mmCIF file of N, CA and C in Angstrom:
data_model
loop_
_atom_site.group_PDB
_atom_site.id
_atom_site.type_symbol
_atom_site.label_atom_id
_atom_site.label_comp_id
_atom_site.label_asym_id
_atom_site.label_seq_id
_atom_site.Cartn_x
_atom_site.Cartn_y
_atom_site.Cartn_z
ATOM 1 N N UNK A 1 80.395 14.340 -46.828
ATOM 2 C CA UNK A 1 80.996 14.931 -46.386
ATOM 3 C C UNK A 1 82.904 15.870 -46.553
ATOM 4 N N UNK A 2 82.830 16.948 -46.231
ATOM 5 C CA UNK A 2 84.105 17.880 -46.855
ATOM 6 C C UNK A 2 84.871 18.147 -45.688
ATOM 7 N N UNK A 3 85.902 18.156 -45.688
ATOM 8 C CA UNK A 3 87.000 18.760 -45.104
ATOM 9 C C UNK A 3 87.230 20.282 -45.268
ATOM 10 N N UNK A 4 87.182 20.985 -43.944
ATOM 11 C CA UNK A 4 87.340 22.090 -43.416
ATOM 12 C C UNK A 4 89.055 22.543 -43.367
ATOM 13 N N UNK A 5 89.576 23.404 -44.133
ATOM 14 C CA UNK A 5 90.848 23.962 -43.771
ATOM 15 C C UNK A 5 90.166 24.886 -42.851
ATOM 16 N N UNK A 6 91.405 25.017 -41.908
ATOM 17 C CA UNK A 6 91.252 26.249 -40.965
ATOM 18 C C UNK A 6 93.015 27.270 -40.470
ATOM 19 N N UNK A 7 92.944 28.224 -40.263
ATOM 20 C CA UNK A 7 94.141 28.383 -39.979
ATOM 21 C C UNK A 7 94.484 28.173 -38.463
ATOM 22 N N UNK A 8 95.895 27.639 -37.976
ATOM 23 C CA UNK A 8 96.064 27.095 -36.363
ATOM 24 C C UNK A 8 96.121 28.692 -35.447
ATOM 25 N N UNK A 9 96.705 28.567 -34.435
ATOM 26 C CA UNK A 9 96.880 29.707 -33.606
ATOM 27 C C UNK A 9 97.978 30.522 -33.601
ATOM 28 N N UNK A 10 98.765 29.086 -34.209
ATOM 29 C CA UNK A 10 100.799 30.060 -34.401
ATOM 30 C C UNK A 10 100.713 30.512 -35.500
ATOM 31 N N UNK A 11 99.774 29.651 -36.542
ATOM 32 C CA UNK A 11 99.882 30.940 -37.455
ATOM 33 C C UNK A 11 99.390 31.966 -37.538
ATOM 34 N N UNK A 12 98.257 32.234 -36.965
ATOM 35 C CA UNK A 12 97.704 33.309 -36.393
ATOM 36 C C UNK A 12 97.969 34.740 -36.010
ATOM 37 N N UNK A 13 98.881 34.146 -35.104
ATOM 38 C CA UNK A 13 100.014 35.232 -34.431
ATOM 39 C C UNK A 13 100.960 35.537 -35.199
ATOM 40 N N UNK A 14 101.384 34.720 -35.785
ATOM 41 C CA UNK A 14 102.412 35.091 -36.710
ATOM 42 C C UNK A 14 101.888 36.581 -37.714
ATOM 43 N N UNK A 15 100.734 35.932 -38.830
ATOM 44 C CA UNK A 15 100.211 36.764 -39.543
ATOM 45 C C UNK A 15 100.088 38.238 -38.881
ATOM 46 N N UNK A 16 99.262 38.214 -37.649
ATOM 47 C CA UNK A 16 98.980 39.162 -36.713
ATOM 48 C C UNK A 16 99.946 40.466 -36.559
ATOM 49 N N UNK A 17 101.251 39.810 -36.064
ATOM 50 C CA UNK A 17 102.373 40.503 -35.722
ATOM 51 C C UNK A 17 103.063 40.888 -36.732
ATOM 52 N N UNK A 18 102.833 40.057 -38.003
ATOM 53 C CA UNK A 18 103.473 41.004 -39.398
ATOM 54 C C UNK A 18 102.239 42.317 -39.690
ATOM 55 N N UNK A 19 101.310 41.815 -39.573
ATOM 56 C CA UNK A 19 100.510 43.169 -40.395
ATOM 57 C C UNK A 19 100.719 44.508 -39.116
ATOM 58 N N UNK A 20 100.712 43.801 -37.736
ATOM 59 C CA UNK A 20 100.573 44.975 -36.661
ATOM 60 C C UNK A 20 102.415 45.790 -36.961
ATOM 61 N N UNK A 21 103.158 45.054 -36.990
ATOM 62 C CA UNK A 21 104.361 45.591 -37.621
ATOM 63 C C UNK A 21 104.406 46.378 -38.696
ATOM 64 N N UNK A 22 103.768 46.121 -39.573
ATOM 65 C CA UNK A 22 103.593 46.693 -41.075
ATOM 66 C C UNK A 22 103.229 47.925 -40.955
ATOM 67 N N UNK A 23 102.105 47.942 -40.164
ATOM 68 C CA UNK A 23 101.211 49.387 -40.134
ATOM 69 C C UNK A 23 102.484 50.322 -39.078
ATOM 70 N N UNK A 24 102.940 49.590 -38.220
ATOM 71 C CA UNK A 24 103.757 50.338 -37.517
ATOM 72 C C UNK A 24 104.762 51.153 -38.431
ATOM 73 N N UNK A 25 105.652 50.221 -39.040
ATOM 74 C CA UNK A 25 106.404 51.087 -40.374
ATOM 75 C C UNK A 25 105.801 52.035 -40.864
ATOM 76 N N UNK A 26 104.190 52.016 -41.351
ATOM 77 C CA UNK A 26 103.901 53.386 -42.188
ATOM 78 C C UNK A 26 103.461 54.744 -41.220
ATOM 79 N N UNK A 27 103.805 54.412 -39.717
ATOM 80 C CA UNK A 27 103.632 54.872 -38.833
ATOM 81 C C UNK A 27 101.794 55.117 -38.322
ATOM 82 N N UNK A 28 101.700 53.865 -38.727
ATOM 83 C CA UNK A 28 100.002 54.030 -37.869
ATOM 84 C C UNK A 28 99.820 52.956 -36.620
ATOM 85 N N UNK A 29 99.133 53.183 -35.603
ATOM 86 C CA UNK A 29 98.581 52.261 -34.626
ATOM 87 C C UNK A 29 97.644 51.166 -35.155
ATOM 88 N N UNK A 30 97.582 49.994 -35.453
ATOM 89 C CA UNK A 30 96.700 49.298 -35.706
ATOM 90 C C UNK A 30 95.852 48.063 -34.497
ATOM 91 N N UNK A 31 94.867 47.430 -34.971
ATOM 92 C CA UNK A 31 94.499 46.157 -34.536
ATOM 93 C C UNK A 31 94.053 45.486 -35.273
ATOM 94 N N UNK A 32 94.723 44.394 -34.921
ATOM 95 C CA UNK A 32 94.663 43.210 -36.170
ATOM 96 C C UNK A 32 93.851 41.911 -35.575
ATOM 97 N N UNK A 33 92.935 41.666 -36.176
ATOM 98 C CA UNK A 33 92.136 40.112 -35.651
ATOM 99 C C UNK A 33 92.477 39.329 -37.063
ATOM 100 N N UNK A 34 92.745 37.768 -36.640
ATOM 101 C CA UNK A 34 92.533 36.633 -37.335
ATOM 102 C C UNK A 34 91.528 35.913 -36.976
ATOM 103 N N UNK A 35 90.624 35.246 -37.739
ATOM 104 C CA UNK A 35 89.826 34.370 -37.564
ATOM 105 C C UNK A 35 90.042 33.003 -38.241
ATOM 106 N N UNK A 36 89.385 31.865 -37.615
ATOM 107 C CA UNK A 36 89.914 30.735 -38.027
ATOM 108 C C UNK A 36 88.526 30.615 -39.474
ATOM 109 N N UNK A 37 87.968 29.164 -39.886
ATOM 110 C CA UNK A 37 87.491 28.991 -40.972
ATOM 111 C C UNK A 37 86.028 29.492 -40.853
ATOM 112 N N UNK A 38 85.556 29.120 -39.216
ATOM 113 C CA UNK A 38 84.376 29.742 -38.974
ATOM 114 C C UNK A 38 84.304 31.001 -38.851
ATOM 115 N N UNK A 39 84.899 31.841 -38.784
ATOM 116 C CA UNK A 39 84.897 33.667 -38.160
ATOM 117 C C UNK A 39 85.137 33.269 -37.060
ATOM 118 N N UNK A 40 85.736 32.172 -35.962
ATOM 119 C CA UNK A 40 85.862 32.932 -34.943
ATOM 120 C C UNK A 40 86.999 33.489 -34.233
ATOM 121 N N UNK A 41 87.598 34.078 -33.526
ATOM 122 C CA UNK A 41 88.886 34.763 -33.619
ATOM 123 C C UNK A 41 89.696 34.083 -32.960
ATOM 124 N N UNK A 42 91.020 34.027 -33.750
ATOM 125 C CA UNK A 42 91.912 33.263 -32.497
ATOM 126 C C UNK A 42 93.301 34.255 -32.223
ATOM 127 N N UNK A 43 92.950 35.046 -32.940
ATOM 128 C CA UNK A 43 94.347 36.298 -32.102
ATOM 129 C C UNK A 43 93.872 37.825 -32.404
ATOM 130 N N UNK A 44 93.798 38.422 -31.451
ATOM 131 C CA UNK A 44 93.679 40.062 -31.633
ATOM 132 C C UNK A 44 94.644 40.901 -31.006
ATOM 133 N N UNK A 45 95.015 41.461 -31.428
ATOM 134 C CA UNK A 45 96.309 42.320 -31.653
ATOM 135 C C UNK A 45 95.642 44.117 -31.755
ATOM 136 N N UNK A 46 96.129 44.653 -30.393
ATOM 137 C CA UNK A 46 95.917 46.101 -30.801
ATOM 138 C C UNK A 46 97.406 46.586 -30.435
ATOM 139 N N UNK A 47 97.571 47.723 -31.006
ATOM 140 C CA UNK A 47 98.982 48.549 -30.681
ATOM 141 C C UNK A 47 98.601 49.470 -29.686
ATOM 142 N N UNK A 48 99.788 49.478 -28.373
ATOM 143 C CA UNK A 48 98.664 50.638 -27.256
ATOM 144 C C UNK A 48 98.132 51.939 -27.852
ATOM 145 N N UNK A 49 98.612 52.470 -28.860
ATOM 146 C CA UNK A 49 98.325 53.732 -29.846
ATOM 147 C C UNK A 49 97.063 53.264 -30.537
ATOM 148 N N UNK A 50 96.907 52.487 -30.850
ATOM 149 C CA UNK A 50 95.813 52.536 -31.609
ATOM 150 C C UNK A 50 94.144 52.707 -31.081
ATOM 151 N N UNK A 51 93.224 53.247 -31.635
ATOM 152 C CA UNK A 51 91.926 53.723 -31.060
ATOM 153 C C UNK A 51 91.196 53.079 -30.743
ATOM 154 N N UNK A 52 89.998 53.289 -29.723
ATOM 155 C CA UNK A 52 89.415 51.934 -29.047
ATOM 156 C C UNK A 52 88.849 51.392 -30.126
ATOM 157 N N UNK A 53 87.760 51.814 -31.067
ATOM 158 C CA UNK A 53 87.336 51.635 -32.315
ATOM 159 C C UNK A 53 87.782 51.028 -33.320
ATOM 160 N N UNK A 54 89.171 50.568 -33.503
ATOM 161 C CA UNK A 54 89.787 49.277 -34.356
ATOM 162 C C UNK A 54 89.658 48.472 -34.019
ATOM 163 N N UNK A 55 89.376 47.510 -32.564
ATOM 164 C CA UNK A 55 88.946 46.832 -32.379
ATOM 165 C C UNK A 55 87.920 45.727 -33.106
ATOM 166 N N UNK A 56 86.920 46.344 -33.170
ATOM 167 C CA UNK A 56 85.273 45.698 -33.421
ATOM 168 C C UNK A 56 85.916 45.587 -34.801
ATOM 169 N N UNK A 57 86.247 47.087 -35.477
ATOM 170 C CA UNK A 57 86.449 47.023 -36.582
ATOM 171 C C UNK A 57 87.075 45.736 -37.227
ATOM 172 N N UNK A 58 88.321 45.605 -36.860
ATOM 173 C CA UNK A 58 89.060 44.395 -37.046
ATOM 174 C C UNK A 58 88.829 43.395 -37.357
ATOM 175 N N UNK A 59 87.526 43.053 -35.965
ATOM 176 C CA UNK A 59 87.316 41.874 -35.525
ATOM 177 C C UNK A 59 86.202 41.660 -36.924
ATOM 178 N N UNK A 60 85.423 42.606 -37.209
ATOM 179 C CA UNK A 60 84.426 42.565 -38.213
ATOM 180 C C UNK A 60 85.039 42.449 -39.368
ATOM 181 N N UNK A 61 86.020 43.125 -39.880
ATOM 182 C CA UNK A 61 86.502 42.702 -41.164
ATOM 183 C C UNK A 61 87.042 41.107 -41.406
ATOM 184 N N UNK A 62 87.846 40.873 -40.216
ATOM 185 C CA UNK A 62 88.405 39.255 -40.610
ATOM 186 C C UNK A 62 87.024 38.602 -40.924
ATOM 187 N N UNK A 63 86.306 38.550 -40.021
ATOM 188 C CA UNK A 63 84.631 37.942 -39.730
ATOM 189 C C UNK A 63 84.663 37.955 -41.506
ATOM 190 N N UNK A 64 84.167 38.996 -41.813
ATOM 191 C CA UNK A 64 83.551 39.337 -43.307
ATOM 192 C C UNK A 64 84.427 38.727 -44.214
ATOM 193 N N UNK A 65 85.690 38.783 -44.283
ATOM 194 C CA UNK A 65 86.759 38.087 -45.302
ATOM 195 C C UNK A 65 86.818 36.473 -44.940
ATOM 196 N N UNK A 66 86.212 36.260 -43.832
ATOM 197 C CA UNK A 66 86.228 34.328 -44.338
ATOM 198 C C UNK A 66 84.903 34.168 -44.739
ATOM 199 N N UNK A 67 84.036 34.552 -43.923
ATOM 200 C CA UNK A 67 82.486 34.131 -44.046
ATOM 201 C C UNK A 67 82.569 34.886 -45.752
ATOM 202 N N UNK A 68 82.557 35.522 -46.407
ATOM 203 C CA UNK A 68 82.055 36.032 -47.794
ATOM 204 C C UNK A 68 83.436 35.466 -48.863
ATOM 205 N N UNK A 69 84.460 35.256 -48.346
ATOM 206 C CA UNK A 69 85.439 34.311 -49.176
ATOM 207 C C UNK A 69 86.050 35.229 -50.031
ATOM 208 N N UNK A 70 86.402 36.736 -49.351
ATOM 209 C CA UNK A 70 86.807 37.622 -50.503
ATOM 210 C C UNK A 70 87.137 39.253 -49.531
ATOM 211 N N UNK A 71 87.708 40.073 -50.387
ATOM 212 C CA UNK A 71 88.492 40.966 -49.694
ATOM 213 C C UNK A 71 87.350 42.074 -49.053
ATOM 214 N N UNK A 72 87.093 42.449 -48.336
ATOM 215 C CA UNK A 72 86.178 43.399 -47.557
ATOM 216 C C UNK A 72 85.582 44.611 -48.910
ATOM 217 N N UNK A 73 87.158 45.239 -49.434
ATOM 218 C CA UNK A 73 86.756 46.479 -50.036
ATOM 219 C C UNK A 73 85.986 46.066 -51.097
ATOM 220 N N UNK A 74 86.054 45.170 -51.855
ATOM 221 C CA UNK A 74 85.231 44.186 -52.757
ATOM 222 C C UNK A 74 83.609 44.018 -52.576
ATOM 223 N N UNK A 75 83.082 44.395 -51.530
ATOM 224 C CA UNK A 75 81.881 44.887 -50.806
ATOM 225 C C UNK A 75 81.139 45.725 -51.277
ATOM 226 N N UNK A 76 81.804 47.120 -50.589
ATOM 227 C CA UNK A 76 81.908 48.229 -50.766
ATOM 228 C C UNK A 76 81.055 49.216 -51.829
ATOM 229 N N UNK A 77 81.430 48.574 -53.098
ATOM 230 C CA UNK A 77 80.383 49.020 -54.144
ATOM 231 C C UNK A 77 78.882 47.990 -54.246
ATOM 232 N N UNK A 78 79.022 46.697 -54.002
ATOM 233 C CA UNK A 78 77.766 46.742 -54.017
ATOM 234 C C UNK A 78 76.818 46.905 -52.983
ATOM 235 N N UNK A 79 77.244 47.250 -51.996
ATOM 236 C CA UNK A 79 76.012 47.274 -50.881
ATOM 237 C C UNK A 79 75.718 48.888 -50.924
ATOM 238 N N UNK A 80 75.710 49.673 -51.827
ATOM 239 C CA UNK A 80 75.512 51.274 -51.834
ATOM 240 C C UNK A 80 74.122 50.833 -52.573
ATOM 241 N N UNK A 81 73.754 52.281 -52.112
ATOM 242 C CA UNK A 81 71.973 52.041 -52.779
ATOM 243 C C UNK A 81 71.507 51.793 -54.297
ATOM 244 N N UNK A 82 71.044 51.548 -55.053
ATOM 245 C CA UNK A 82 70.517 51.237 -56.280
ATOM 246 C C UNK A 82 71.400 49.927 -56.839
ATOM 247 N N UNK A 83 72.304 49.217 -55.744
ATOM 248 C CA UNK A 83 73.192 47.830 -56.352
ATOM 249 C C UNK A 83 72.603 46.923 -55.746
ATOM 250 N N UNK A 84 72.859 45.340 -56.099
ATOM 251 C CA UNK A 84 72.173 44.078 -55.968
ATOM 252 C C UNK A 84 72.251 44.168 -54.625
ATOM 253 N N UNK A 85 73.570 43.879 -54.050
ATOM 254 C CA UNK A 85 73.455 44.116 -52.522
ATOM 255 C C UNK A 85 73.303 45.289 -51.534
ATOM 256 N N UNK A 86 72.466 46.068 -51.844
ATOM 257 C CA UNK A 86 71.880 47.082 -51.025
ATOM 258 C C UNK A 86 71.523 46.915 -49.672
ATOM 259 N N UNK A 87 72.133 47.417 -48.562
ATOM 260 C CA UNK A 87 71.472 47.014 -47.057
ATOM 261 C C UNK A 87 72.051 45.335 -46.512
ATOM 262 N N UNK A 88 73.129 45.404 -47.114
ATOM 263 C CA UNK A 88 73.708 43.574 -46.995
ATOM 264 C C UNK A 88 74.479 43.909 -46.083
ATOM 265 N N UNK A 89 75.015 45.124 -45.940
ATOM 266 C CA UNK A 89 76.253 45.694 -44.373
ATOM 267 C C UNK A 89 75.207 45.997 -43.644
ATOM 268 N N UNK A 90 74.230 45.593 -43.464
ATOM 269 C CA UNK A 90 73.537 46.421 -41.920
ATOM 270 C C UNK A 90 72.777 44.683 -41.533
ATOM 271 N N UNK A 91 73.155 43.273 -42.311
ATOM 272 C CA UNK A 91 73.044 42.314 -41.652
ATOM 273 C C UNK A 91 73.915 41.901 -40.795
ATOM 274 N N UNK A 92 73.284 40.868 -40.017
ATOM 275 C CA UNK A 92 73.990 39.913 -39.134
ATOM 276 C C UNK A 92 74.692 41.484 -37.583
ATOM 277 N N UNK A 93 74.093 41.926 -37.860
ATOM 278 C CA UNK A 93 73.748 42.894 -36.627
ATOM 279 C C UNK A 93 75.015 44.257 -37.146
ATOM 280 N N UNK A 94 75.103 44.248 -37.700
ATOM 281 C CA UNK A 94 76.097 45.096 -38.821
ATOM 282 C C UNK A 94 77.026 44.605 -38.832
ATOM 283 N N UNK A 95 77.727 43.358 -38.438
ATOM 284 C CA UNK A 95 78.833 42.804 -38.301
ATOM 285 C C UNK A 95 79.558 42.794 -39.708
ATOM 286 N N UNK A 96 79.042 42.421 -41.204
ATOM 287 C CA UNK A 96 79.186 42.554 -42.148
ATOM 288 C C UNK A 96 80.175 43.959 -42.367
ATOM 289 N N UNK A 97 81.162 43.810 -42.747
ATOM 290 C CA UNK A 97 82.009 45.162 -43.011
ATOM 291 C C UNK A 97 82.424 44.776 -44.616
ATOM 292 N N UNK A 98 82.046 46.168 -45.263
ATOM 293 C CA UNK A 98 82.660 46.731 -46.487
ATOM 294 C C UNK A 98 84.127 47.655 -46.373
ATOM 295 N N UNK A 99 84.446 47.857 -45.411
ATOM 296 C CA UNK A 99 85.854 48.532 -45.134
ATOM 297 C C UNK A 99 86.814 48.045 -45.527
ATOM 298 N N UNK A 100 87.788 48.605 -46.266
ATOM 299 C CA UNK A 100 88.847 48.397 -46.338
ATOM 300 C C UNK A 100 89.664 47.598 -45.141
ATOM 301 N N UNK A 101 90.769 46.607 -45.270
ATOM 302 C CA UNK A 101 91.269 45.901 -44.058
ATOM 303 C C UNK A 101 91.317 44.471 -44.163
ATOM 304 N N UNK A 102 90.055 43.718 -44.891
ATOM 305 C CA UNK A 102 89.706 42.511 -44.259
ATOM 306 C C UNK A 102 90.211 41.880 -45.732
ATOM 307 N N UNK A 103 90.908 40.770 -45.496
ATOM 308 C CA UNK A 103 91.180 39.827 -46.447
ATOM 309 C C UNK A 103 91.047 38.404 -46.013
ATOM 310 N N UNK A 104 90.596 37.836 -47.304
ATOM 311 C CA UNK A 104 90.557 35.862 -46.872
ATOM 312 C C UNK A 104 91.749 35.234 -46.659
ATOM 313 N N UNK A 105 91.982 34.041 -45.787
ATOM 314 C CA UNK A 105 92.831 33.584 -45.801
ATOM 315 C C UNK A 105 92.586 32.238 -46.991
ATOM 316 N N UNK A 106 93.560 32.821 -47.831
ATOM 317 C CA UNK A 106 93.376 31.277 -48.847
ATOM 318 C C UNK A 106 94.007 30.228 -49.204
ATOM 319 N N UNK A 107 93.571 28.970 -49.030
ATOM 320 C CA UNK A 107 94.810 27.765 -48.876
ATOM 321 C C UNK A 107 94.177 26.812 -49.640
ATOM 322 N N UNK A 108 95.142 26.426 -50.765
ATOM 323 C CA UNK A 108 94.511 25.275 -51.606
ATOM 324 C C UNK A 108 93.197 25.200 -52.063
ATOM 325 N N UNK A 109 92.651 26.416 -52.824
ATOM 326 C CA UNK A 109 91.772 26.786 -52.789
ATOM 327 C C UNK A 109 90.201 26.860 -52.602
ATOM 328 N N UNK A 110 90.532 27.014 -50.866
ATOM 329 C CA UNK A 110 89.358 27.404 -50.275
ATOM 330 C C UNK A 110 89.736 28.643 -49.192
ATOM 331 N N UNK A 111 89.418 28.631 -48.513
ATOM 332 C CA UNK A 111 89.307 30.097 -47.430
ATOM 333 C C UNK A 111 89.798 29.305 -45.904
ATOM 334 N N UNK A 112 90.454 29.108 -45.129
ATOM 335 C CA UNK A 112 91.051 28.578 -43.828
ATOM 336 C C UNK A 112 90.676 30.204 -43.090
ATOM 337 N N UNK A 113 90.530 30.851 -43.367
ATOM 338 C CA UNK A 113 90.110 31.905 -42.375
ATOM 339 C C UNK A 113 90.318 33.572 -42.641
ATOM 340 N N UNK A 114 90.510 34.346 -42.201
ATOM 341 C CA UNK A 114 90.422 35.702 -42.753
ATOM 342 C C UNK A 114 91.271 36.734 -41.557
ATOM 343 N N UNK A 115 91.698 37.948 -41.922
ATOM 344 C CA UNK A 115 92.665 38.640 -41.452
ATOM 345 C C UNK A 115 91.871 40.030 -41.196
ATOM 346 N N UNK A 116 91.864 40.982 -40.463
ATOM 347 C CA UNK A 116 91.467 42.268 -40.222
ATOM 348 C C UNK A 116 92.016 43.151 -39.470
ATOM 349 N N UNK A 117 92.370 43.985 -40.182
ATOM 350 C CA UNK A 117 93.095 45.063 -40.033
ATOM 351 C C UNK A 117 92.532 46.614 -39.754
ATOM 352 N N UNK A 118 92.516 47.477 -39.124
ATOM 353 C CA UNK A 118 92.077 48.536 -38.720
ATOM 354 C C UNK A 118 92.640 49.924 -37.872
ATOM 355 N N UNK A 119 92.507 50.510 -37.949
ATOM 356 C CA UNK A 119 93.528 51.910 -37.323
ATOM 357 C C UNK A 119 93.878 52.805 -38.432
ATOM 358 N N UNK A 120 94.590 52.199 -39.554
ATOM 359 C CA UNK A 120 95.194 53.235 -40.947
ATOM 360 C C UNK A 120 94.615 53.612 -41.907
ATOM 361 N N UNK A 121 94.819 54.647 -42.276
ATOM 362 C CA UNK A 121 94.170 54.496 -43.628
ATOM 363 C C UNK A 121 93.631 53.455 -44.779
ATOM 364 N N UNK A 122 93.131 53.373 -45.607
ATOM 365 C CA UNK A 122 92.257 52.345 -46.537
ATOM 366 C C UNK A 122 93.963 51.321 -46.882
ATOM 367 N N UNK A 123 94.500 52.892 -47.503
ATOM 368 C CA UNK A 123 95.931 51.847 -48.594
ATOM 369 C C UNK A 123 96.911 51.181 -47.148
ATOM 370 N N UNK A 124 96.756 51.599 -46.111
ATOM 371 C CA UNK A 124 97.474 50.829 -45.066
ATOM 372 C C UNK A 124 96.634 49.221 -44.244
ATOM 373 N N UNK A 125 95.691 49.475 -44.349
ATOM 374 C CA UNK A 125 94.770 48.656 -43.429
ATOM 375 C C UNK A 125 95.148 47.229 -44.587
ATOM 376 N N UNK A 126 94.967 47.885 -45.927
ATOM 377 C CA UNK A 126 95.456 46.434 -46.982
ATOM 378 C C UNK A 126 96.419 46.008 -46.808
ATOM 379 N N UNK A 127 97.477 47.290 -47.098
ATOM 380 C CA UNK A 127 98.587 46.544 -46.930
ATOM 381 C C UNK A 127 99.520 45.828 -45.890
ATOM 382 N N UNK A 128 98.638 46.350 -44.685
ATOM 383 C CA UNK A 128 99.062 45.307 -43.363
ATOM 384 C C UNK A 128 98.705 43.787 -43.712
ATOM 385 N N UNK A 129 97.109 43.862 -43.771
ATOM 386 C CA UNK A 129 96.935 42.763 -43.882
ATOM 387 C C UNK A 129 96.928 42.011 -45.253
ATOM 388 N N UNK A 130 97.928 42.556 -46.082
ATOM 389 C CA UNK A 130 98.643 41.701 -47.035
ATOM 390 C C UNK A 130 99.894 40.955 -46.515
ATOM 391 N N UNK A 131 100.737 41.908 -45.766
ATOM 392 C CA UNK A 131 101.768 41.490 -44.746
ATOM 393 C C UNK A 131 101.598 40.499 -43.575
ATOM 394 N N UNK A 132 100.231 40.598 -43.786
ATOM 395 C CA UNK A 132 99.989 39.018 -42.560
ATOM 396 C C UNK A 132 100.090 37.783 -43.700
ATOM 397 N N UNK A 133 99.237 38.191 -44.816
ATOM 398 C CA UNK A 133 99.390 37.423 -45.403
ATOM 399 C C UNK A 133 100.721 36.484 -45.695
ATOM 400 N N UNK A 134 101.657 37.386 -46.580
ATOM 401 C CA UNK A 134 102.998 37.037 -46.718
ATOM 402 C C UNK A 134 103.907 36.296 -45.748
ATOM 403 N N UNK A 135 103.504 36.654 -44.453
ATOM 404 C CA UNK A 135 104.022 36.406 -43.468
ATOM 405 C C UNK A 135 103.496 34.532 -43.285
ATOM 406 N N UNK A 136 102.757 34.167 -43.796
ATOM 407 C CA UNK A 136 101.873 32.647 -43.669
ATOM 408 C C UNK A 136 103.090 32.148 -45.009
ATOM 409 N N UNK A 137 103.355 32.594 -45.893
ATOM 410 C CA UNK A 137 104.282 32.279 -47.023
ATOM 411 C C UNK A 137 102.964 31.550 -48.212
#
């Protein structure tokens, strides 16, 4: 048997709040989702001004980061035509997201969850997700 590390709700709220604040500091209205190790959403925050589409994208980015145990933007190159992962992004009902802004929550050599951010440009989404991770210490 193995133990599964997982982020807790209070930690998820702390990370999501920090990410939302980081986006606001850059002038972007974001949606932020934090999932546990199983990919189940724990927290979803959406700035009042964020586009409605940001919600689903944030959820999918968080799920992808946790499930694949890597940053979502790292998948972008491998899902292109002619690459070994071509078509992977349409698996799981289109839930697998190669868009920037999803990061795994790494703890003690494992992955305890994921954070997904959507609503800014690529740089902002990644920076806000990193701010969320930084809030966890």
